[in-house]
Amino acid sequence: MKMDAITIKDIAKALGLSASTVSRALRDSHEIGADTKKKIREYAQTYNYRPNQAALSLRKGKSKSIGIVISNIANNYFSQVIDGVESVANKKGYNLIITQSKDSAEREKMILHDLSARSIDGLIVSLAAETTDYSVFEELNNMGVAIVFIDRIADTIETHKVVADNFAGGYEAVQHLAGNGFKKIALIANNKNLSISRERIQGCVKAFQELGLEQHKDWIRFCAAGGADQDEIENVVTTLLSMKNRPDAILTLSDTLSLKTLRILKSKKIAIPRQMGLMGFSNFNNADLLNPALSVIYQPTFEMGALAAKLLVSEIESKRPIAKFEKHILKTRIFTRKSSAAAKA
Amino acid sequence: MKMDAITIKDIAKALGLSASTVSRALRDSHEIGADTKKKIREYAQTYNYRPNQAALSLRKGKSKSIGIVISNIANNYFSQVIDGVESVANKKGYNLIITQSKDSAEREKMILHDLSARSIDGLIVSLAAETTDYSVFEELNNMGVAIVFIDRIADTIETHKVVADNFAGGYEAVQHLAGNGFKKIALIANNKNLSISRERIQGCVKAFQELGLEQHKDWIRFCAAGGADQDEIENVVTTLLSMKNRPDAILTLSDTLSLKTLRILKSKKIAIPRQMGLMGFSNFNNADLLNPALSVIYQPTFEMGALAAKLLVSEIESKRPIAKFEKHILKTRIFTRKSSAAAKA
DNA sequence: TTGTAGGCGTTATCAG
DNA sequence: CTGATAACGCCTACAA
């Protein structure tokens, strides 16, 4: 890269000083003569001196960079999260190294190992759908790598965690649907392994019970690939539609699933909400422009990312080990629209 | 971070060898005894040795990481590009450091300086909307930092460039609109500074001329903030709607503008396409689910990102300086839908 | 107030 | 085939 990159030594030589003096002056140490300091800083300024980060990392064992592991960048939800993470990282002087697991446990593990060797100061992780073995995280934890989980968390690992109130989100969604006359509500969830799937379903089931709604095991379906596999979700929707005891509404429990389900229903000419109500967890900002306008549970993704980054940085920069880790649960918002509207009386 | 991270020295000590021998064995040098090598590698394996990247960077002056500078991660278009970049970077063993300029020239410059000090091997850049002064890039170029521009490029800087065929995209969009009976086509473009704005407009104007369509200076409007400023775009649309000689279609020349314009038109109860045709550059994958289904010019974002990364890596790893830089122009695709449909005969 | 001497982990060079 | 040494750029005792 920089062929000529000026170093502290260069400055020292040019000014007839020692490297340590220059180093101190540059970091504004008070034990340096005002005039010397000024001279040095001016020289550094004009020659555009930048400390070599690799050397700093090596020396300090810190790199001022944090890694983020998510399933997929080109996903609305995660890119909003990253935006939040970046806003804080940037402010605090940390670089952001981004990786995607593509929901593969194996790939996630490789990434994690690679990242941990990169003199990374900390990690923000949203688990891959496939992952069931959390031992890598134990390992990293023991190595002293700071980790913050976001959204898709490993409950058993001792770290800070930032999640949306998935339980309440599911609960409220069912309440809304029921309130609009839907009584036979099917759920389509992401991979069973994921905390978000479990929590959202639990919220829904709680509402089912409280409202005395019909429940049917077959009305809760999982997409192991989270919608990445077109056949999988198409089968699920088709199956639901062809049931003798057919649901009258579908509640999709993840972003990708929501839009994919909408597409499939439309392609099958199912009138929404008349023949099938639809509502979903989604952070698509223009869900109101869809046809029909889609009712959604929306998560504060930016805030979640920013909070995760804040927690991580404070852990990294904390002098003593964190005594007790926090789980932050942020409120979701519900937007009710045409796709789940009540049938006209 | 890793408190115990095992080093080459540790292995050397444990095995009663010298650090250099261990280093060589680990890198599979042929000048090491088969048995010694085996012993070392097994030890490294069991103790989970990972080379310290900071040390490597310092030693080699390379960090196996590339920086990417875009305006906004939480933008559909760019997150798709990043997905492509990541796919290649990952395969080639490079880490991806992501930053966002938020379209601020000042912030872009800071990022660039910061990144260049991070022992970064190369840079993928999509310019901020504000940027008019390209001298930072000259500077970086002279420092020997490999740069590849993507999408929003600086024509005068000598680097590889990857863009969509913006000219053709604009040209074809107008042809389509005209073919469907729209004769008075207004353009809403992103910031004037951006290459993409210029190129797309030029393509449109070419078609205007060839088709003998009415042209009006006031029918070409710019949003300096690219749609980030709600008032700005709202003013533009309102102005277009209230003209005595009012356009019969709007062609939006960027992703954000397209959806924002759709929203504004709908909020004003303008029937699309009857009262106003609408078409836009957009990489939203579900534009067909919108109401009305939106006609779009779609770019091969993933491929563009992947290609940019490929070019960058090959430049980084090339022994001799690049003799001549390439500008790759990738085809766009046009999807025509209801929003630009012909009025019923 | 300034300078000297390691050392962070790795590898390249030069000996043996 | 293996070992010792220096160096990448920076910082931090310890000296002066």
XYZ file of C-alpha atoms (C1' of nucleotides) in Angstrom:
722
model
C 0.000 0.000 0.000
C 1.431 3.282 1.140
C 4.908 3.169 -0.274
C 6.128 6.312 1.407
C 4.017 6.319 4.540
C 5.853 8.542 6.953
C 6.709 7.043 10.339
C 7.684 8.324 13.724
C 11.261 7.454 12.991
C 11.217 9.573 9.866
C 9.978 12.526 11.843
C 12.547 11.922 14.553
C 15.367 11.784 12.080
C 14.211 14.842 10.186
C 13.922 16.882 13.359
C 16.980 15.483 15.082
C 14.970 14.065 17.944
C 14.387 10.621 19.311
C 11.484 8.469 18.331
C 10.090 8.407 21.832
C 10.005 12.164 22.009
C 8.097 12.305 18.772
C 5.757 9.580 19.914
C 5.001 11.427 23.112
C 4.525 14.736 21.399
C 2.122 13.207 18.950
C 0.008 11.832 21.735
C 0.125 15.171 23.451
C 2.021 14.022 26.493
C 2.494 16.825 29.029
C 6.092 15.890 29.570
C 7.223 17.509 26.367
C 8.450 21.010 25.835
C 5.880 23.246 24.274
C 8.116 24.327 21.436
C 9.359 20.827 20.645
C 5.847 19.579 20.676
C 4.662 22.267 18.364
C 7.490 21.646 15.939
C 6.804 17.953 15.866
C 3.087 18.289 15.414
C 3.467 20.764 12.641
C 5.897 18.528 10.848
C 3.585 15.557 11.273
C 0.718 17.644 10.002
C 2.408 18.805 6.843
C 3.810 15.403 6.032
C 0.464 13.897 6.775
C 1.612 11.455 9.399
C -0.775 8.614 10.284
C 0.101 6.077 12.934
C 0.460 2.606 11.546
C -2.483 0.638 12.844
C -0.836 -2.717 12.440
C 2.009 -1.640 14.677
C -0.428 -0.248 17.190
C -2.453 -3.426 17.203
C 0.610 -5.524 17.702
C 1.915 -3.341 20.442
C -1.296 -2.936 22.346
C -3.035 -6.164 21.584
C -6.001 -4.074 20.525
C -7.033 -3.138 17.047
C -9.858 -0.688 17.492
C -11.982 -2.814 15.302
C -15.010 -4.948 15.900
C -16.327 -7.819 13.871
C -19.929 -8.421 13.028
C -21.308 -11.798 12.072
C -24.758 -11.955 10.576
C -26.470 -14.300 8.233
C -26.895 -12.018 5.265
C -25.983 -8.428 4.518
C -28.352 -8.049 1.609
C -31.216 -8.397 4.002
C -33.113 -5.370 4.906
C -33.259 -6.247 8.550
C -29.556 -6.791 9.016
C -28.450 -3.871 6.943
C -30.500 -1.633 9.202
C -28.854 -3.220 12.213
C -25.430 -2.653 10.720
C -26.284 0.967 10.096
C -26.883 1.318 13.814
C -23.718 -0.524 14.736
C -21.689 1.559 12.348
C -23.034 4.815 13.700
C -21.645 4.031 17.134
C -18.480 2.261 16.012
C -17.594 5.218 13.862
C -18.167 7.678 16.651
C -16.006 5.679 19.033
C -13.220 5.233 16.525
C -13.764 1.573 15.790
C -13.680 -0.054 12.410
C -16.320 -2.525 11.442
C -15.406 -5.821 9.869
C -18.415 -7.414 8.292
C -18.965 -11.073 7.581
C -21.933 -13.198 6.654
C -22.580 -16.758 7.721
C -25.284 -17.285 5.114
C -26.932 -19.272 7.885
C -24.313 -21.992 7.676
C -23.020 -23.228 11.021
C -19.786 -24.355 9.469
C -19.149 -21.066 7.761
C -20.005 -19.211 10.934
C -17.437 -21.198 12.858
C -14.731 -20.516 10.294
C -15.508 -16.831 10.308
C -15.393 -16.716 14.065
C -12.007 -18.366 14.186
C -10.661 -16.168 11.492
C -11.995 -13.061 13.142
C -10.614 -13.985 16.546
C -7.136 -14.169 15.042
C -7.542 -10.728 13.500
C -6.773 -8.967 16.750
C -10.375 -8.027 16.873
C -11.466 -6.287 20.030
C -14.981 -7.554 20.065
C -17.734 -9.281 18.187
C -21.374 -8.628 17.467
C -23.150 -11.807 16.513
C -26.529 -12.808 15.207
C -26.564 -16.575 14.992
C -26.805 -18.603 11.818
C -30.045 -20.514 11.485
C -28.224 -23.837 11.377
C -26.231 -23.316 14.541
C -27.016 -25.574 17.466
C -23.561 -26.000 18.916
C -22.567 -22.923 20.860
C -19.183 -24.180 22.016
C -17.273 -21.799 19.769
C -18.727 -18.977 21.746
C -17.699 -20.545 25.043
C -14.266 -20.856 23.568
C -14.144 -17.243 22.445
C -15.532 -16.155 25.757
C -12.758 -17.985 27.552
C -10.215 -16.408 25.276
C -11.462 -13.090 26.523
C -13.112 -11.910 23.311
C -15.958 -9.556 24.088
C -19.174 -10.660 22.419
C -22.601 -9.117 22.166
C -25.446 -11.117 20.718
C -28.129 -9.400 18.763
C -31.513 -10.665 17.655
C -30.631 -14.332 17.275
C -29.014 -15.142 20.553
C -27.517 -18.077 22.421
C -29.211 -17.941 25.786
C -26.661 -20.102 27.514
C -23.651 -17.973 26.662
C -22.716 -15.294 29.161
C -22.679 -12.063 27.212
C -24.648 -8.924 26.715
C -27.671 -9.474 24.513
C -29.899 -7.158 22.544
C -33.203 -8.366 21.237
C -36.599 -7.125 20.241
C -39.544 -8.075 22.382
C -40.364 -11.018 20.207
C -42.785 -12.523 22.653
C -44.843 -9.353 22.872
C -44.622 -8.896 19.130
C -46.150 -12.288 18.488
C -48.697 -11.791 21.218
C -49.880 -8.460 19.904
C -50.013 -9.640 16.348
C -52.365 -12.457 17.271
C -54.482 -10.117 19.335
C -54.821 -7.810 16.398
C -55.706 -10.590 13.986
C -58.227 -12.077 16.371
C -59.712 -8.677 16.966
C -60.327 -8.379 13.257
C -62.179 -11.657 13.146
C -59.442 -14.102 12.221
C -59.854 -17.173 14.347
C -57.722 -19.813 12.692
C -54.243 -18.410 12.591
C -51.315 -20.263 11.088
C -47.714 -19.386 11.870
C -44.777 -19.643 9.499
C -41.511 -19.406 11.358
C -37.858 -19.395 10.519
C -35.586 -22.226 11.584
C -36.547 -23.996 14.799
C -33.087 -23.462 16.236
C -33.428 -19.729 16.361
C -34.323 -17.943 19.539
C -36.462 -15.540 17.574
C -38.601 -18.377 16.237
C -39.210 -19.810 19.679
C -39.942 -16.520 21.357
C -42.334 -15.290 18.715
C -44.212 -18.556 18.658
C -44.493 -18.533 22.417
C -45.998 -15.079 22.294
C -48.502 -16.201 19.716
C -49.436 -19.327 21.610
C -49.975 -17.353 24.770
C -52.455 -15.193 22.895
C -54.083 -18.244 21.335
C -54.683 -19.627 24.778
C -55.909 -16.424 26.357
C -58.301 -15.802 23.504
C -59.415 -19.394 23.310
C -58.467 -19.642 19.649
C -58.341 -22.915 17.851
C -54.870 -24.405 17.824
C -53.502 -27.015 15.533
C -50.025 -28.436 15.472
C -50.001 -28.354 11.672
C -50.692 -24.662 11.716
C -47.218 -23.950 13.019
C -44.696 -24.509 10.260
C -40.982 -23.932 10.051
C -38.766 -22.961 7.171
C -35.320 -24.241 8.024
C -33.762 -22.014 5.389
C -35.739 -19.017 6.530
C -37.169 -18.372 3.102
C -33.899 -18.664 1.214
C -35.150 -21.937 -0.198
C -38.054 -21.100 -2.450
C -39.403 -24.642 -2.604
C -39.494 -24.944 1.116
C -41.692 -21.960 1.737
C -43.813 -22.655 -1.286
C -44.546 -26.103 0.093
C -45.454 -24.665 3.430
C -47.903 -22.165 2.005
C -49.393 -24.685 -0.365
C -49.873 -27.141 2.442
C -51.616 -24.585 4.586
C -53.911 -23.607 1.754
C -54.909 -27.138 0.965
C -55.827 -28.192 4.465
C -59.337 -29.420 5.076
C -59.373 -27.316 8.180
C -57.800 -24.342 6.523
C -56.463 -21.369 8.495
C -58.023 -18.019 7.786
C -54.872 -16.029 8.388
C -51.126 -16.445 8.182
C -48.715 -14.771 10.504
C -45.163 -14.870 9.194
C -42.469 -14.632 11.810
C -39.564 -13.190 9.871
C -38.787 -10.551 7.328
C -38.003 -12.697 4.335
C -40.883 -15.032 5.032
C -43.349 -12.166 5.044
C -42.654 -10.916 1.566
C -42.190 -14.381 0.121
C -45.523 -15.470 1.524
C -47.228 -12.425 0.142
C -45.775 -13.191 -3.258
C -46.878 -16.827 -3.139
C -50.388 -16.000 -2.041
C -50.718 -13.479 -4.830
C -49.394 -15.867 -7.405
C -52.084 -18.292 -6.295
C -54.703 -15.587 -6.664
C -55.655 -15.756 -3.021
C -57.481 -12.589 -2.081
C -55.897 -10.912 0.902
C -57.368 -10.456 3.441
C -60.693 -11.856 2.238
C -59.588 -15.414 1.599
C -56.540 -15.275 3.802
C -55.404 -12.652 6.255
C -51.720 -11.859 6.297
C -49.448 -10.196 8.771
C -45.763 -10.501 9.357
C -42.651 -9.505 11.181
C -40.987 -7.164 8.728
C -38.747 -4.154 8.687
C -39.443 -3.218 5.122
C -40.017 0.489 5.336
C -42.484 0.606 2.515
C -44.800 -2.192 3.540
C -47.644 0.275 3.254
C -46.975 0.602 -0.459
C -47.470 -3.088 -1.104
C -50.552 -4.569 -2.637
C -52.238 -5.146 -0.326
C -50.635 -2.880 2.231
C -48.985 -5.269 4.614
C -49.582 -5.290 8.352
C -46.297 -5.709 10.152
C -44.520 -6.001 13.437
C -41.595 -3.656 13.124
C -38.393 -3.768 15.130
C -36.149 -0.869 16.147
C -33.226 -2.290 14.186
C -31.067 0.806 14.109
C -31.424 1.283 17.840
C -30.692 -2.372 18.449
C -27.507 -2.169 16.430
C -26.445 1.039 18.109
C -27.139 -0.365 21.542
C -25.248 -3.563 20.827
C -22.273 -1.527 19.685
C -22.447 0.673 22.746
C -22.488 -2.315 25.073
C -19.647 -3.932 23.209
C -17.426 -0.881 23.236
C -18.021 -0.269 26.892
C -17.144 -3.872 27.637
C -14.004 -3.617 25.535
C -12.915 -0.441 27.206
C -13.901 -1.438 30.697
C -11.005 -1.906 33.067
C -12.425 -4.865 34.916
C -14.372 -7.831 33.623
C -18.100 -7.410 33.377
C -19.734 -8.672 36.536
C -23.196 -9.181 35.218
C -24.378 -9.216 31.660
C -27.513 -7.497 30.539
C -30.240 -8.616 28.211
C -31.888 -5.634 26.621
C -35.347 -6.128 25.224
C -36.543 -3.394 22.906
C -40.152 -2.785 22.077
C -41.559 -3.647 18.694
C -44.160 -1.566 16.897
C -47.243 -2.853 15.216
C -48.630 -1.376 12.003
C -52.023 -2.651 11.007
C -53.067 -2.339 7.407
C -55.225 -3.780 4.714
C -53.687 -7.263 4.647
C -55.205 -8.040 8.013
C -58.297 -5.863 7.832
C -61.609 -7.104 9.160
C -64.070 -8.484 6.647
C -66.758 -5.932 5.929
C -69.671 -6.499 8.229
C -8.778 -10.024 23.585
C -7.250 -13.490 23.531
C -5.391 -13.626 26.788
C -3.671 -16.913 26.125
C -3.335 -16.834 22.351
C -0.562 -19.255 21.565
C 2.333 -17.933 19.489
C 5.119 -19.370 17.442
C 7.486 -18.722 20.270
C 5.355 -20.756 22.628
C 5.420 -23.675 20.265
C 9.146 -23.325 19.775
C 9.773 -23.325 23.484
C 7.495 -26.244 24.144
C 9.114 -28.328 21.456
C 12.657 -27.224 22.074
C 12.992 -25.714 18.630
C 13.671 -22.277 17.282
C 10.979 -19.878 16.249
C 12.163 -19.841 12.680
C 11.864 -23.577 12.383
C 8.343 -23.482 13.681
C 7.448 -20.646 11.400
C 8.731 -22.535 8.396
C 7.038 -25.759 9.344
C 3.762 -23.972 9.771
C 4.009 -22.496 6.354
C 4.887 -25.880 4.966
C 8.356 -25.007 3.797
C 10.047 -27.891 2.049
C 13.283 -27.307 3.866
C 12.069 -28.870 7.085
C 12.432 -32.459 8.208
C 9.269 -34.433 7.752
C 9.144 -35.568 11.340
C 9.890 -32.170 12.823
C 7.267 -30.653 10.611
C 4.710 -33.198 11.625
C 5.410 -32.717 15.293
C 5.083 -28.964 14.996
C 1.918 -29.034 13.005
C 0.265 -31.441 15.346
C 1.185 -29.329 18.316
C -0.126 -26.228 16.613
C -3.292 -28.053 15.740
C -4.050 -29.246 19.248
C -3.245 -25.933 20.818
C -5.246 -24.200 18.173
C -2.532 -21.904 16.932
C -3.613 -18.932 14.815
C -1.103 -16.550 13.337
C -1.409 -13.060 14.741
C -2.724 -10.895 11.949
C -1.424 -7.674 13.411
C 2.097 -9.043 13.398
C 1.675 -10.296 9.868
C 0.375 -6.958 8.706
C 3.243 -5.143 10.299
C 5.790 -7.543 8.913
C 4.456 -7.725 5.393
C 2.905 -4.343 4.979
C -0.261 -6.110 3.897
C -3.316 -6.800 5.946
C -5.444 -9.004 3.770
C -8.286 -6.654 4.222
C -10.093 -4.265 1.944
C -12.135 -1.256 2.798
C -15.401 -0.296 1.244
C -16.784 3.212 1.236
C -20.388 3.701 0.262
C -22.985 6.256 1.090
C -25.365 4.113 3.095
C -25.416 0.474 4.124
C -29.090 0.379 4.930
C -29.819 0.918 1.287
C -31.004 -1.972 -0.694
C -28.767 -1.196 -3.604
C -25.544 -0.982 -1.661
C -26.214 -3.933 0.571
C -26.597 -6.053 -2.547
C -23.311 -4.696 -3.833
C -21.617 -5.510 -0.553
C -22.984 -9.017 -0.703
C -21.162 -9.429 -3.990
C -17.979 -7.894 -2.700
C -18.050 -10.080 0.375
C -18.533 -13.244 -1.618
C -15.257 -12.684 -3.428
C -13.333 -11.165 -0.531
C -14.241 -14.117 1.615
C -13.153 -16.612 -1.015
C -9.817 -14.874 -1.458
C -9.181 -14.596 2.249
C -9.748 -10.869 2.603
C -11.656 -9.170 5.334
C -14.083 -6.433 4.533
C -14.068 -3.178 6.434
C -17.258 -1.287 5.856
C -17.821 2.411 6.183
C -20.516 4.817 5.125
C -20.068 8.377 3.987
C -23.735 9.214 4.359
C -23.126 11.263 1.231
C -20.994 13.747 3.113
C -17.798 14.769 1.346
C -16.154 15.638 4.597
C -16.994 12.373 6.231
C -15.842 10.521 3.152
C -12.482 12.203 3.318
C -12.035 11.364 6.976
C -12.945 7.753 6.363
C -10.524 7.529 3.496
C -7.679 8.879 5.549
C -8.490 6.654 8.427
C -8.748 3.623 6.211
C -5.509 4.324 4.425
C -3.701 4.240 7.762
C -5.283 0.912 8.628
C -2.802 -1.037 6.540
C -5.608 -1.659 4.154
C -4.632 -3.380 0.945
C -7.256 -1.808 -1.224
C -10.415 0.222 -1.415
C -13.758 -0.091 -3.122
C -15.459 3.247 -3.384
C -18.821 4.571 -4.424
C -18.662 8.340 -4.177
C -20.646 10.455 -1.784
C -23.208 12.664 -3.466
C -21.568 15.802 -2.144
C -18.100 15.034 -3.394
C -16.703 17.259 -6.108
C -13.074 17.341 -5.088
C -11.362 14.129 -6.079
C -7.897 15.064 -4.865
C -8.015 12.587 -1.976
C -8.151 9.844 -4.520
C -5.168 11.213 -6.411
C -3.387 11.286 -3.115
C -4.290 7.708 -2.266
C -3.398 6.647 -5.754
C 0.022 8.175 -5.380
C 0.449 6.432 -2.069
C -0.022 3.201 -3.917
C -3.418 2.285 -2.468
C -5.350 0.160 -4.911
C -8.803 1.598 -5.566
C -11.751 0.355 -7.554
C -14.694 2.642 -8.125
C -18.140 1.209 -8.317
C -21.366 2.798 -9.516
C -20.613 6.376 -8.555
C -17.241 6.953 -10.093
C -14.668 9.689 -10.534
C -13.901 9.585 -14.215
C -10.659 11.478 -13.938
C -9.023 9.120 -11.472
C -6.958 6.313 -12.915
C -8.416 3.147 -11.453
C -10.526 0.189 -12.389
C -14.201 1.081 -12.528
C -17.359 -0.978 -12.444
C -20.657 0.545 -13.423
C -24.034 -0.361 -14.793
C -24.900 0.769 -18.262
C -26.644 3.834 -16.978
C -26.889 5.476 -20.349
C -28.631 2.483 -21.902
C -30.819 2.110 -18.844
C -32.109 5.634 -19.179
C -32.438 5.309 -22.905
C -34.479 2.122 -22.731
C -36.687 3.407 -19.969
C -37.698 6.387 -22.062
C -38.258 4.191 -25.085
C -40.539 1.995 -23.051
C -42.486 4.912 -21.635
C -42.843 6.529 -25.011
C -43.922 3.238 -26.509
C -46.730 3.122 -23.989
C -47.955 6.528 -24.944
C -46.213 8.769 -22.461
C -44.950 11.822 -24.277
C -44.095 14.288 -21.575
C -41.564 12.611 -19.392
C -40.060 14.238 -16.337
C -36.844 13.054 -14.743
C -36.008 13.107 -11.060
C -32.331 12.543 -10.516
C -30.020 12.227 -7.591
C -27.338 14.839 -6.913
C -25.946 16.606 -9.974
C -22.385 15.711 -8.980
C -22.891 12.025 -9.407
C -21.766 10.234 -12.518
C -24.872 8.085 -12.375
C -27.121 11.122 -12.554
C -25.333 12.506 -15.573
C -25.155 9.244 -17.458
C -28.757 8.307 -16.907
C -29.967 11.727 -17.904
C -27.855 11.635 -21.036
C -29.405 8.312 -22.002
C -32.862 9.720 -21.474
C -32.140 12.862 -23.437
C -30.779 10.865 -26.321
C -34.061 8.965 -26.450
C -36.035 12.195 -26.141
C -34.241 13.518 -29.168
C -34.487 10.393 -31.259
C -38.159 10.057 -30.528
C -38.833 13.739 -30.943
C -40.367 13.992 -27.496
C -41.122 17.291 -25.911
C -38.318 18.485 -23.691
C -38.437 21.018 -20.953
C -35.644 22.154 -18.702
C -37.978 22.172 -15.740
C -38.802 18.552 -16.305
C -35.352 17.520 -15.197
C -35.071 17.919 -11.471
C -32.341 17.040 -9.015
C -32.477 15.984 -5.416
C -29.158 16.912 -3.911
C -29.785 14.637 -0.946
C -30.868 11.796 -3.170
C -34.150 11.375 -1.384
C -32.752 11.452 2.125
C -34.328 14.852 2.552
C -38.054 14.341 2.507
C -38.900 17.993 1.905
C -36.640 18.196 -1.081
C -38.228 15.394 -3.017
C -41.689 16.364 -1.924
C -41.113 19.807 -3.359
C -39.871 18.361 -6.589
C -42.877 16.130 -7.055
C -45.296 18.829 -6.042
C -43.722 21.243 -8.463
C -43.957 18.773 -11.303
C -47.596 18.088 -10.531
C -48.568 21.703 -10.436
C -47.018 22.738 -13.706
C -49.255 24.243 -16.310
C -47.543 22.037 -18.846
C -47.586 18.986 -16.674
C -45.588 15.854 -17.464
C -47.548 12.678 -17.990
C -44.881 10.396 -16.558
C -42.059 10.513 -14.061
C -38.859 8.581 -14.447
C -36.896 8.403 -11.215
C -33.199 7.859 -11.595
C -32.282 6.230 -8.323
C -33.478 3.599 -5.920
C -34.533 5.763 -3.035
C -36.148 8.320 -5.299
C -38.293 5.682 -6.921
C -40.027 4.474 -3.793
C -40.259 7.926 -2.294
C -41.889 9.265 -5.400
C -44.335 6.410 -5.474
C -45.254 7.169 -1.880
C -45.727 10.854 -2.555
C -47.863 10.314 -5.616
C -50.056 7.903 -3.721
C -50.414 10.249 -0.806
C -51.623 12.863 -3.262
C -54.123 10.419 -4.702
C -52.591 10.540 -8.124
C -53.707 7.506 -10.082
C -50.753 5.615 -11.497
C -50.367 5.213 -14.407
C -53.584 6.911 -15.487
C -52.831 10.387 -14.189
C -49.095 9.930 -14.025
C -46.909 7.155 -15.328
C -44.074 6.055 -13.101
C -40.909 4.139 -13.677
C -37.650 4.091 -11.846
C -34.160 2.793 -11.373
C -34.597 0.382 -8.507
C -33.137 -2.809 -7.182
C -35.979 -3.576 -4.852
C -36.609 -7.240 -5.488
C -40.290 -7.037 -4.809
C -41.211 -4.097 -6.959
C -43.840 -6.299 -8.577
C -45.655 -6.553 -5.250
C -46.112 -2.831 -4.946
C -49.321 -1.048 -5.622
C -49.156 -0.425 -8.447
C -46.521 -2.885 -9.531
C -43.542 -0.709 -10.307
C -41.690 -0.727 -13.605
C -37.971 -0.649 -12.965
C -34.521 -0.614 -14.416
C -32.639 -3.197 -12.435
C -28.886 -3.421 -12.029
C -26.752 -6.520 -11.511
C -25.578 -5.306 -8.133
C -24.211 -8.573 -6.809
C -22.198 -9.129 -9.957
C -20.946 -5.561 -9.882
C -19.747 -5.985 -6.331
C -18.143 -9.320 -7.075
C -16.406 -7.969 -10.159
C -15.125 -4.923 -8.320
C -13.690 -7.173 -5.637
C -12.103 -9.441 -8.219
C -10.444 -6.522 -9.969
C -9.247 -5.105 -6.696
C -7.762 -8.331 -5.431
C -5.990 -9.012 -8.680
C -4.556 -5.517 -8.615
C -3.421 -5.974 -5.032
C -1.804 -9.281 -5.754
C -0.316 -8.289 -9.081
C 3.461 -8.141 -9.122
C 3.756 -5.143 -11.354
C 1.684 -1.985 -11.433
C -1.420 -2.070 -13.572
C -0.618 -0.782 -17.032
C -4.090 0.080 -18.108
C -7.215 0.327 -16.069
C -10.506 -1.081 -17.203
C -13.984 0.342 -17.049
C -16.518 -2.435 -16.925
C -20.034 -1.607 -17.941
C -22.647 -4.158 -16.962
C -26.033 -4.435 -18.580
C -29.152 -3.356 -16.777
C -32.468 -5.152 -17.037
C -35.810 -3.563 -17.610
C -39.007 -4.816 -15.987
C -42.177 -3.233 -17.259
C -45.240 -3.354 -15.096
C -48.466 -1.651 -14.288
C -47.017 1.680 -13.163
C -46.038 2.489 -16.729
C -48.743 0.599 -18.561
C -50.409 2.097 -21.613
C -53.748 3.762 -21.115
C -56.555 1.487 -22.303
C -57.373 2.184 -25.884
C 12.258 17.456 29.316
C 14.420 14.069 26.364
C 16.836 9.649 25.078
C 17.782 4.457 25.252
C 16.367 -0.136 25.219
C 13.596 -3.601 24.712
C 9.450 -6.084 22.950
C 4.654 -7.035 20.721
C 4.594 -11.890 16.689
C 6.278 -12.888 12.397
C 9.391 -13.805 8.688
C 13.625 -13.047 5.752
C 18.511 -13.340 5.704
C 22.455 -15.264 6.842
C 25.047 -18.781 9.276
C 26.021 -23.185 10.728
C 17.824 -29.107 7.620
C 17.869 -25.806 11.639
C 19.119 -21.703 14.494
C 20.253 -16.849 15.558
C 19.382 -12.123 14.348
C 17.218 -8.185 12.660
C 13.408 -5.668 11.289
C 8.331 -4.075 10.441
C 6.298 0.848 13.619
C 5.018 1.931 17.928
C 4.996 2.499 22.977
C 6.687 2.329 27.742
C 9.646 1.563 31.419
C 13.901 3.168 32.855
C 17.788 6.357 32.493
C 19.899 10.617 32.010
